[in-house]
Amino acid sequence: MSSLIENLYGEIEKIQAIDIHSHVRQLEPGAKSLRELLSYHYYTELAYSCGLPKEKMADELSDEEMVPALLQTVADNYSNTVQYGWMTELCHKLFGLKDRHLTVDNWKVVAAAAAGKQAGKDWTQEVLRRGNIEKVFLTNHFSERLDGFDRKTLVPCLRCDDLVFAIGQKKTLDLLSDRSGVSVSDTRSLKKAVSAIFEYFVNHDAGSAAISLTPEFAFQAVSDAAAEPILSAALAGETLTHEQQTTLGAYGFTLLAENCRQFQLPMQLMIGVVRDAYQHGVDKGTDVVSNRASLNQYARLFNRFADVTFTVSYLSPTMQHELLTFTWIFQNVRASGHWWYTNVPGYIEQDLRTRVEALPRTKMLGYYSDAYYIEFTLPKFNMYRWCLARVLADQVQMKRLTEEESMQVARNLLRDNAFATFRI
């Protein structure tokens, strides 16, 4: 590794980052144990893919039964992966692992060290301090309460999937009525209920709204008149046709965008996941990527809501150039992060290089962890910092940027653009 890359990494490491998307639990940000960290779906789905039966990872098993079986599968199959690298790095830096790998022979010592640290009342702040991360965005269902935690550090984010893809389900409508205090009986009251949810989230320091969108989703504006009879049928408990569900979902999405406009709340779009494709997979290990989605399906959205900021992530690398062009010309579009299956250095560096070369440095959100436990924010952001250092080193060596200019790009990507984009 060149000294330039190492020097740039050292400077990048000093930039306090903002994590704009995670699944960290606000009341229990950290994992309860090493076992819980190893139950992160990246490890269970890879282990199952390599042949470890689900029964060997079952919740009811003791640590002594589950952990060695999983770690042996790692050793035999996927210790080469960056996902496993996240685990070893956090064990080294947070729990004092001395050996190169976490193994069936040393895990109990690490588990004991982890248990002691994870029980500490300041553990979340300690992890963020070591990872040099100031804020972590959450993923909050519209029914959640947003009290009892430090919202300056853990930033609420309104996750909107159910308000689009399950809006025709009586359970969702009943929950929306209960949570908003507005009895949903027609489109007029539905609008009031959704607005009440947004108002609550904004009053509790929400940084953004966010939604994960399927490949076939395409924005279309739906009128109250078109939505009214479908909503009435849903409220009556009738089973909606696929066409009715699509129309009502599009209406729900329009309400979301209108409220983002009203409350000046950015919307994070995460595009292209096929849910439940693998019927036999482990929990959270059933979804795959599709190459069918296109940002052209959202052009009408970006045009209609030109005063709403949309940050966009994709699951398929085939959308890389589309996102670059949309960010290039649309004032309200930002290229954001490296989501899920593209969250590995090979994809990150390719995307990052084209973005740095082609896009304004102020229109890119560099990275988010997508972590389920606060501990994973540290190794994931360090992985990205190394990718960023390598890409910026190329720019310096080609004399496109000076080292000082490259650090301005890094500050934009890791920190400054998050403050400029979101309500934080």
GROMACS .gro file of C-alpha atoms in nm:
model
  424
    1MET     CA    1   0.000   0.000   0.000
    2SER     CA    2   0.136   0.343  -0.093
    3SER     CA    3   0.225   0.598   0.170
    4LEU     CA    4  -0.014   0.842  -0.001
    5ILE     CA    5  -0.311   0.612   0.063
    6GLU     CA    6  -0.207   0.564   0.425
    7ASN     CA    7  -0.160   0.938   0.473
    8LEU     CA    8  -0.498   1.016   0.320
    9TYR     CA    9  -0.664   0.749   0.533
   10GLY     CA   10  -0.508   0.900   0.843
   11GLU     CA   11  -0.659   1.238   0.758
   12ILE     CA   12  -0.995   1.091   0.654
   13GLU     CA   13  -1.010   0.904   0.983
   14LYS     CA   14  -1.012   1.239   1.165
   15ILE     CA   15  -1.337   1.348   1.000
   16GLN     CA   16  -1.632   1.284   1.230
   17ALA     CA   17  -1.885   1.101   1.016
   18ILE     CA   18  -2.264   1.107   0.995
   19ASP     CA   19  -2.434   0.770   0.942
   20ILE     CA   20  -2.753   0.855   0.752
   21HIS     CA   21  -2.918   0.510   0.753
   22SER     CA   22  -2.915   0.223   0.999
   23HIS     CA   23  -3.148  -0.023   1.168
   24VAL     CA   24  -3.003   0.044   1.514
   25ARG     CA   25  -3.264   0.016   1.790
   26GLN     CA   26  -3.302   0.346   1.969
   27LEU     CA   27  -3.355   0.200   2.317
   28GLU     CA   28  -3.100  -0.079   2.275
   29PRO     CA   29  -2.844   0.046   2.020
   30GLY     CA   30  -2.582  -0.215   2.096
   31ALA     CA   31  -2.601  -0.592   2.082
   32LYS     CA   32  -2.656  -0.779   2.406
   33SER     CA   33  -2.377  -1.028   2.340
   34LEU     CA   34  -2.125  -1.165   2.094
   35ARG     CA   35  -2.389  -1.426   2.006
   36GLU     CA   36  -2.629  -1.151   1.900
   37LEU     CA   37  -2.360  -0.991   1.681
   38LEU     CA   38  -2.299  -1.326   1.512
   39SER     CA   39  -2.674  -1.358   1.454
   40TYR     CA   40  -2.660  -1.052   1.224
   41HIS     CA   41  -2.822  -1.172   0.904
   42TYR     CA   42  -2.502  -1.136   0.697
   43TYR     CA   43  -2.351  -1.423   0.897
   44THR     CA   44  -2.653  -1.650   0.924
   45GLU     CA   45  -2.745  -1.619   0.555
   46LEU     CA   46  -2.387  -1.686   0.441
   47ALA     CA   47  -2.360  -1.980   0.680
   48TYR     CA   48  -2.689  -2.122   0.557
   49SER     CA   49  -2.581  -2.065   0.197
   50CYS     CA   50  -2.272  -2.273   0.271
   51GLY     CA   51  -2.477  -2.559   0.414
   52LEU     CA   52  -2.520  -2.496   0.787
   53PRO     CA   53  -2.875  -2.606   0.877
   54LYS     CA   54  -3.110  -2.351   1.028
   55GLU     CA   55  -3.146  -2.577   1.330
   56LYS     CA   56  -2.779  -2.513   1.412
   57MET     CA   57  -2.850  -2.138   1.438
   58ALA     CA   58  -3.186  -2.151   1.617
   59ASP     CA   59  -3.259  -1.895   1.887
   60GLU     CA   60  -3.331  -2.162   2.148
   61LEU     CA   61  -2.981  -2.311   2.120
   62SER     CA   62  -2.725  -2.223   2.384
   63ASP     CA   63  -2.424  -2.012   2.291
   64GLU     CA   64  -2.208  -2.323   2.332
   65GLU     CA   65  -2.409  -2.498   2.060
   66MET     CA   66  -2.470  -2.214   1.815
   67VAL     CA   67  -2.151  -2.006   1.816
   68PRO     CA   68  -1.894  -2.284   1.746
   69ALA     CA   69  -2.111  -2.427   1.465
   70LEU     CA   70  -2.132  -2.086   1.299
   71LEU     CA   71  -1.765  -2.002   1.346
   72GLN     CA   72  -1.656  -2.339   1.208
   73THR     CA   73  -1.870  -2.273   0.901
   74VAL     CA   74  -1.699  -1.936   0.866
   75ALA     CA   75  -1.354  -2.092   0.893
   76ASP     CA   76  -1.439  -2.363   0.642
   77ASN     CA   77  -1.613  -2.137   0.389
   78TYR     CA   78  -1.617  -1.760   0.410
   79SER     CA   79  -1.338  -1.616   0.623
   80ASN     CA   80  -1.229  -1.444   0.298
   81THR     CA   81  -1.529  -1.209   0.293
   82VAL     CA   82  -1.537  -0.845   0.394
   83GLN     CA   83  -1.848  -0.922   0.598
   84TYR     CA   84  -1.644  -1.150   0.821
   85GLY     CA   85  -1.375  -0.881   0.823
   86TRP     CA   86  -1.623  -0.646   0.990
   87MET     CA   87  -1.665  -0.895   1.272
   88THR     CA   88  -1.297  -0.950   1.331
   89GLU     CA   89  -1.222  -0.578   1.323
   90LEU     CA   90  -1.486  -0.490   1.578
   91CYS     CA   91  -1.369  -0.777   1.799
   92HIS     CA   92  -1.011  -0.649   1.777
   93LYS     CA   93  -1.095  -0.284   1.838
   94LEU     CA   94  -1.386  -0.314   2.079
   95PHE     CA   95  -1.339  -0.643   2.264
   96GLY     CA   96  -0.963  -0.695   2.268
   97LEU     CA   97  -0.935  -0.998   2.038
   98LYS     CA   98  -0.563  -1.076   2.008
   99ASP     CA   99  -0.570  -1.352   1.749
  100ARG     CA  100  -0.613  -1.287   1.378
  101HIS     CA  101  -0.952  -1.461   1.366
  102LEU     CA  102  -1.246  -1.526   1.594
  103THR     CA  103  -1.248  -1.905   1.628
  104VAL     CA  104  -1.407  -2.196   1.808
  105ASP     CA  105  -1.107  -2.187   2.044
  106ASN     CA  106  -1.109  -1.820   2.149
  107TRP     CA  107  -1.472  -1.703   2.122
  108LYS     CA  108  -1.556  -1.754   2.490
  109VAL     CA  109  -1.285  -1.510   2.599
  110VAL     CA  110  -1.413  -1.254   2.349
  111ALA     CA  111  -1.773  -1.318   2.453
  112ALA     CA  112  -1.685  -1.251   2.817
  113ALA     CA  113  -1.510  -0.926   2.726
  114ALA     CA  114  -1.803  -0.824   2.507
  115ALA     CA  115  -2.058  -0.893   2.779
  116GLY     CA  116  -1.875  -0.667   3.021
  117LYS     CA  117  -1.846  -0.380   2.776
  118GLN     CA  118  -2.192  -0.406   2.622
  119ALA     CA  119  -2.353  -0.382   2.964
  120GLY     CA  120  -2.196  -0.039   3.026
  121LYS     CA  121  -2.436   0.256   3.022
  122ASP     CA  122  -2.205   0.461   2.798
  123TRP     CA  123  -2.132   0.181   2.551
  124THR     CA  124  -2.301   0.347   2.253
  125GLN     CA  125  -2.105   0.667   2.300
  126GLU     CA  126  -1.785   0.466   2.342
  127VAL     CA  127  -1.839   0.283   2.013
  128LEU     CA  128  -1.918   0.605   1.829
  129ARG     CA  129  -1.617   0.775   1.980
  130ARG     CA  130  -1.386   0.497   1.865
  131GLY     CA  131  -1.547   0.496   1.520
  132ASN     CA  132  -1.543   0.879   1.506
  133ILE     CA  133  -1.913   0.895   1.420
  134GLU     CA  134  -2.123   1.180   1.554
  135LYS     CA  135  -2.479   1.081   1.458
  136VAL     CA  136  -2.657   0.765   1.346
  137PHE     CA  137  -2.993   0.777   1.168
  138LEU     CA  138  -3.251   0.521   1.279
  139THR     CA  139  -3.531   0.340   1.096
  140ASN     CA  140  -3.862   0.407   1.274
  141HIS     CA  141  -4.202   0.265   1.186
  142PHE     CA  142  -4.477   0.526   1.183
  143SER     CA  143  -4.633   0.367   1.493
  144GLU     CA  144  -4.321   0.408   1.710
  145ARG     CA  145  -4.280   0.649   1.998
  146LEU     CA  146  -3.971   0.866   1.978
  147ASP     CA  147  -3.902   0.929   2.346
  148GLY     CA  148  -3.649   0.795   2.593
  149PHE     CA  149  -3.327   0.829   2.392
  150ASP     CA  150  -3.076   1.093   2.284
  151ARG     CA  151  -3.217   1.222   1.955
  152LYS     CA  152  -2.912   1.441   1.897
  153THR     CA  153  -2.702   1.127   1.856
  154LEU     CA  154  -2.960   0.876   1.735
  155VAL     CA  155  -3.163   1.065   1.474
  156PRO     CA  156  -3.519   0.941   1.408
  157CYS     CA  157  -3.617   0.862   1.050
  158LEU     CA  158  -3.972   0.787   0.934
  159ARG     CA  159  -3.974   0.457   0.747
  160CYS     CA  160  -4.268   0.470   0.506
  161ASP     CA  161  -4.289   0.126   0.343
  162ASP     CA  162  -4.618   0.027   0.509
  163LEU     CA  163  -4.779   0.358   0.408
  164VAL     CA  164  -4.732   0.251   0.046
  165PHE     CA  165  -4.715  -0.126   0.017
  166ALA     CA  166  -4.950  -0.210   0.305
  167ILE     CA  167  -5.176   0.095   0.294
  168GLY     CA  168  -5.463  -0.122   0.168
  169GLN     CA  169  -5.446  -0.354   0.470
  170LYS     CA  170  -5.699  -0.295   0.745
  171LYS     CA  171  -5.428  -0.359   1.007
  172THR     CA  172  -5.218  -0.071   0.871
  173LEU     CA  173  -5.516   0.163   0.849
  174ASP     CA  174  -5.627   0.079   1.203
  175LEU     CA  175  -5.275   0.132   1.335
  176LEU     CA  176  -5.251   0.462   1.149
  177SER     CA  177  -5.578   0.576   1.307
  178ASP     CA  178  -5.463   0.476   1.654
  179ARG     CA  179  -5.121   0.637   1.623
  180SER     CA  180  -5.230   0.962   1.462
  181GLY     CA  181  -5.546   1.015   1.664
  182VAL     CA  182  -5.739   1.059   1.339
  183SER     CA  183  -6.006   0.804   1.253
  184VAL     CA  184  -5.938   0.706   0.893
  185SER     CA  185  -6.267   0.674   0.706
  186ASP     CA  186  -6.195   0.836   0.368
  187THR     CA  187  -5.916   1.006   0.173
  188ARG     CA  188  -5.969   1.333   0.358
  189SER     CA  189  -5.910   1.175   0.698
  190LEU     CA  190  -5.627   0.962   0.557
  191LYS     CA  191  -5.448   1.280   0.456
  192LYS     CA  192  -5.493   1.422   0.806
  193ALA     CA  193  -5.362   1.102   0.965
  194VAL     CA  194  -5.050   1.088   0.750
  195SER     CA  195  -4.987   1.458   0.812
  196ALA     CA  196  -5.020   1.402   1.187
  197ILE     CA  197  -4.755   1.128   1.170
  198PHE     CA  198  -4.517   1.359   0.983
  199GLU     CA  199  -4.580   1.640   1.230
  200TYR     CA  200  -4.501   1.410   1.522
  201PHE     CA  201  -4.177   1.292   1.362
  202VAL     CA  202  -4.063   1.642   1.269
  203ASN     CA  203  -4.141   1.765   1.621
  204HIS     CA  204  -3.923   1.482   1.750
  205ASP     CA  205  -3.619   1.577   1.542
  206ALA     CA  206  -3.662   1.339   1.246
  207GLY     CA  207  -3.388   1.377   0.990
  208SER     CA  208  -3.571   1.231   0.690
  209ALA     CA  209  -3.839   1.003   0.556
  210ALA     CA  210  -3.722   0.681   0.389
  211ILE     CA  211  -3.866   0.398   0.184
  212SER     CA  212  -3.744   0.079   0.019
  213LEU     CA  213  -3.901   0.036  -0.326
  214THR     CA  214  -3.953  -0.271  -0.539
  215PRO     CA  215  -3.825  -0.288  -0.900
  216GLU     CA  216  -4.171  -0.257  -1.053
  217PHE     CA  217  -4.269   0.053  -0.857
  218ALA     CA  218  -4.318   0.362  -1.073
  219PHE     CA  219  -4.443   0.695  -0.950
  220GLN     CA  220  -4.785   0.800  -1.067
  221ALA     CA  221  -5.002   1.078  -0.926
  222VAL     CA  222  -5.340   0.943  -0.813
  223SER     CA  223  -5.633   1.172  -0.744
  224ASP     CA  224  -5.856   1.163  -0.436
  225ALA     CA  225  -6.145   1.059  -0.659
  226ALA     CA  226  -5.955   0.760  -0.796
  227ALA     CA  227  -5.834   0.650  -0.451
  228GLU     CA  228  -6.163   0.697  -0.265
  229PRO     CA  229  -6.352   0.381  -0.371
  230ILE     CA  230  -6.043   0.164  -0.328
  231LEU     CA  231  -5.981   0.300   0.021
  232SER     CA  232  -6.348   0.240   0.108
  233ALA     CA  233  -6.314  -0.121  -0.003
  234ALA     CA  234  -5.999  -0.165   0.206
  235LEU     CA  235  -6.165  -0.016   0.513
  236ALA     CA  236  -6.455  -0.256   0.463
  237GLY     CA  237  -6.211  -0.547   0.479
  238GLU     CA  238  -6.242  -0.640   0.112
  239THR     CA  239  -5.951  -0.809  -0.063
  240LEU     CA  240  -5.802  -0.566  -0.313
  241THR     CA  241  -5.690  -0.668  -0.660
  242HIS     CA  242  -5.329  -0.618  -0.756
  243GLU     CA  243  -5.430  -0.318  -0.967
  244GLN     CA  244  -5.621  -0.164  -0.676
  245GLN     CA  245  -5.328  -0.221  -0.440
  246THR     CA  246  -5.093  -0.056  -0.689
  247THR     CA  247  -5.321   0.245  -0.731
  248LEU     CA  248  -5.374   0.290  -0.358
  249GLY     CA  249  -5.002   0.247  -0.294
  250ALA     CA  250  -4.926   0.517  -0.550
  251TYR     CA  251  -5.175   0.742  -0.375
  252GLY     CA  252  -5.003   0.675  -0.043
  253PHE     CA  253  -4.666   0.756  -0.195
  254THR     CA  254  -4.803   1.085  -0.328
  255LEU     CA  255  -4.919   1.175   0.024
  256LEU     CA  256  -4.569   1.102   0.152
  257ALA     CA  257  -4.408   1.330  -0.104
  258GLU     CA  258  -4.662   1.604  -0.033
  259ASN     CA  259  -4.585   1.587   0.338
  260CYS     CA  260  -4.211   1.591   0.272
  261ARG     CA  261  -4.275   1.913   0.082
  262GLN     CA  262  -4.494   2.058   0.356
  263PHE     CA  263  -4.254   1.974   0.639
  264GLN     CA  264  -3.937   2.029   0.434
  265LEU     CA  265  -3.824   1.675   0.504
  266PRO     CA  266  -3.586   1.499   0.262
  267MET     CA  267  -3.683   1.153   0.137
  268GLN     CA  268  -3.437   0.866   0.114
  269LEU     CA  269  -3.523   0.631  -0.173
  270MET     CA  270  -3.373   0.280  -0.172
  271ILE     CA  271  -3.456   0.115  -0.501
  272GLY     CA  272  -3.458  -0.233  -0.649
  273VAL     CA  273  -3.505  -0.507  -0.388
  274VAL     CA  274  -3.707  -0.820  -0.461
  275ARG     CA  275  -3.859  -0.935  -0.134
  276ASP     CA  276  -3.890  -1.301  -0.031
  277ALA     CA  277  -3.735  -1.445  -0.346
  278TYR     CA  278  -3.573  -1.736  -0.160
  279GLN     CA  279  -3.844  -1.935   0.013
  280HIS     CA  280  -3.600  -2.144   0.215
  281GLY     CA  281  -3.376  -1.862   0.342
  282VAL     CA  282  -3.307  -1.763   0.700
  283ASP     CA  283  -3.462  -1.455   0.857
  284LYS     CA  284  -3.372  -1.146   0.648
  285GLY     CA  285  -3.187  -1.376   0.408
  286THR     CA  286  -3.462  -1.411   0.148
  287ASP     CA  287  -3.430  -1.092  -0.060
  288VAL     CA  288  -3.234  -1.047  -0.384
  289VAL     CA  289  -3.151  -0.782  -0.641
  290SER     CA  290  -3.332  -0.710  -0.966
  291ASN     CA  291  -3.190  -0.540  -1.275
  292ARG     CA  292  -3.534  -0.429  -1.397
  293ALA     CA  293  -3.562  -0.102  -1.204
  294SER     CA  294  -3.482   0.228  -1.372
  295LEU     CA  295  -3.467   0.582  -1.240
  296ASN     CA  296  -3.683   0.681  -1.535
  297GLN     CA  297  -3.966   0.538  -1.324
  298TYR     CA  298  -3.907   0.831  -1.086
  299ALA     CA  299  -3.853   1.118  -1.329
  300ARG     CA  300  -4.213   1.234  -1.287
  301LEU     CA  301  -4.166   1.227  -0.909
  302PHE     CA  302  -3.850   1.438  -0.921
  303ASN     CA  303  -4.017   1.684  -1.156
  304ARG     CA  304  -4.349   1.708  -0.970
  305PHE     CA  305  -4.176   1.757  -0.635
  306ALA     CA  306  -3.885   1.969  -0.747
  307ASP     CA  307  -3.873   2.136  -0.405
  308VAL     CA  308  -3.821   1.807  -0.220
  309THR     CA  309  -3.470   1.663  -0.186
  310PHE     CA  310  -3.442   1.294  -0.278
  311THR     CA  311  -3.136   1.093  -0.183
  312VAL     CA  312  -3.116   0.779  -0.396
  313SER     CA  313  -2.954   0.440  -0.340
  314TYR     CA  314  -2.982   0.137  -0.564
  315LEU     CA  315  -2.934  -0.233  -0.514
  316SER     CA  316  -2.827  -0.319  -0.869
  317PRO     CA  317  -2.502  -0.175  -1.009
  318THR     CA  318  -2.675  -0.152  -1.346
  319MET     CA  319  -2.834   0.169  -1.213
  320GLN     CA  320  -2.495   0.327  -1.142
  321HIS     CA  321  -2.483   0.541  -1.456
  322GLU     CA  322  -2.850   0.637  -1.431
  323LEU     CA  323  -2.801   0.769  -1.080
  324LEU     CA  324  -2.495   0.960  -1.192
  325THR     CA  325  -2.691   1.129  -1.472
  326PHE     CA  326  -2.993   1.209  -1.254
  327THR     CA  327  -2.770   1.359  -0.984
  328TRP     CA  328  -2.583   1.544  -1.257
  329ILE     CA  329  -2.887   1.733  -1.389
  330PHE     CA  330  -3.167   1.718  -1.128
  331GLN     CA  331  -3.120   1.985  -0.863
  332ASN     CA  332  -3.317   1.784  -0.605
  333VAL     CA  333  -3.144   1.444  -0.647
  334ARG     CA  334  -2.843   1.322  -0.448
  335ALA     CA  335  -2.640   1.004  -0.499
  336SER     CA  336  -2.636   0.825  -0.166
  337GLY     CA  337  -2.429   0.549  -0.015
  338HIS     CA  338  -2.370   0.192  -0.126
  339TRP     CA  339  -2.663  -0.025  -0.030
  340TRP     CA  340  -2.661  -0.386   0.087
  341TYR     CA  341  -2.526  -0.611  -0.191
  342THR     CA  342  -2.316  -0.324  -0.329
  343ASN     CA  343  -2.167  -0.254   0.015
  344VAL     CA  344  -1.835  -0.422  -0.060
  345PRO     CA  345  -1.512  -0.248  -0.168
  346GLY     CA  346  -1.519  -0.372  -0.527
  347TYR     CA  347  -1.851  -0.203  -0.594
  348ILE     CA  348  -1.794   0.093  -0.363
  349GLU     CA  349  -1.470   0.199  -0.530
  350GLN     CA  350  -1.608   0.169  -0.882
  351ASP     CA  351  -1.914   0.379  -0.795
  352LEU     CA  352  -1.715   0.622  -0.584
  353ARG     CA  353  -1.457   0.681  -0.855
  354THR     CA  354  -1.717   0.772  -1.116
  355ARG     CA  355  -1.906   0.995  -0.873
  356VAL     CA  356  -1.595   1.184  -0.763
  357GLU     CA  357  -1.489   1.234  -1.124
  358ALA     CA  358  -1.830   1.341  -1.256
  359LEU     CA  359  -2.047   1.492  -0.982
  360PRO     CA  360  -2.031   1.806  -0.769
  361ARG     CA  361  -1.875   1.715  -0.436
  362THR     CA  362  -2.174   1.879  -0.263
  363LYS     CA  363  -2.429   1.641  -0.420
  364MET     CA  364  -2.307   1.308  -0.282
  365LEU     CA  365  -2.387   1.139   0.048
  366GLY     CA  366  -2.086   0.920   0.096
  367TYR     CA  367  -2.183   0.629   0.315
  368TYR     CA  368  -2.425   0.477   0.560
  369SER     CA  369  -2.379   0.163   0.765
  370ASP     CA  370  -2.722  -0.004   0.734
  371ALA     CA  371  -2.615  -0.162   1.065
  372TYR     CA  372  -2.851  -0.342   1.299
  373TYR     CA  373  -2.620  -0.299   1.599
  374ILE     CA  374  -2.413   0.006   1.686
  375GLU     CA  375  -2.094  -0.204   1.699
  376PHE     CA  376  -2.101  -0.258   1.321
  377THR     CA  377  -2.086   0.113   1.245
  378LEU     CA  378  -1.714   0.112   1.333
  379PRO     CA  379  -1.579  -0.149   1.089
  380LYS     CA  380  -1.819  -0.054   0.812
  381PHE     CA  381  -1.718   0.311   0.815
  382ASN     CA  382  -1.351   0.214   0.835
  383MET     CA  383  -1.398  -0.002   0.526
  384TYR     CA  384  -1.546   0.296   0.343
  385ARG     CA  385  -1.266   0.524   0.461
  386TRP     CA  386  -1.008   0.291   0.303
  387CYS     CA  387  -1.209   0.287  -0.022
  388LEU     CA  388  -1.225   0.666  -0.016
  389ALA     CA  389  -0.852   0.694   0.051
  390ARG     CA  390  -0.768   0.470  -0.246
  391VAL     CA  391  -1.000   0.657  -0.482
  392LEU     CA  392  -0.877   0.999  -0.372
  393ALA     CA  393  -0.514   0.886  -0.394
  394ASP     CA  394  -0.571   0.809  -0.763
  395GLN     CA  395  -0.706   1.160  -0.814
  396VAL     CA  396  -0.405   1.313  -0.639
  397GLN     CA  397  -0.158   1.101  -0.836
  398MET     CA  398  -0.324   1.206  -1.162
  399LYS     CA  399  -0.302   1.567  -1.041
  400ARG     CA  400  -0.676   1.618  -1.069
  401LEU     CA  401  -0.685   1.706  -0.700
  402THR     CA  402  -0.431   1.822  -0.447
  403GLU     CA  403  -0.422   1.645  -0.113
  404GLU     CA  404  -0.595   1.945   0.044
  405GLU     CA  405  -0.867   1.941  -0.222
  406SER     CA  406  -0.917   1.568  -0.175
  407MET     CA  407  -0.980   1.625   0.195
  408GLN     CA  408  -1.254   1.874   0.110
  409VAL     CA  409  -1.420   1.602  -0.098
  410ALA     CA  410  -1.387   1.362   0.196
  411ARG     CA  411  -1.543   1.612   0.437
  412ASN     CA  412  -1.833   1.665   0.198
  413LEU     CA  413  -1.896   1.294   0.160
  414LEU     CA  414  -1.863   1.192   0.523
  415ARG     CA  415  -2.009   1.492   0.703
  416ASP     CA  416  -2.083   1.829   0.543
  417ASN     CA  417  -2.337   1.711   0.287
  418ALA     CA  418  -2.539   1.531   0.553
  419PHE     CA  419  -2.574   1.855   0.746
  420ALA     CA  420  -2.668   2.042   0.429
  421THR     CA  421  -2.925   1.781   0.321
  422PHE     CA  422  -3.101   1.661   0.635
  423ARG     CA  423  -3.274   1.817   0.932
  424ILE     CA  424  -2.988   1.775   1.178
   0.00000   0.00000   0.00000
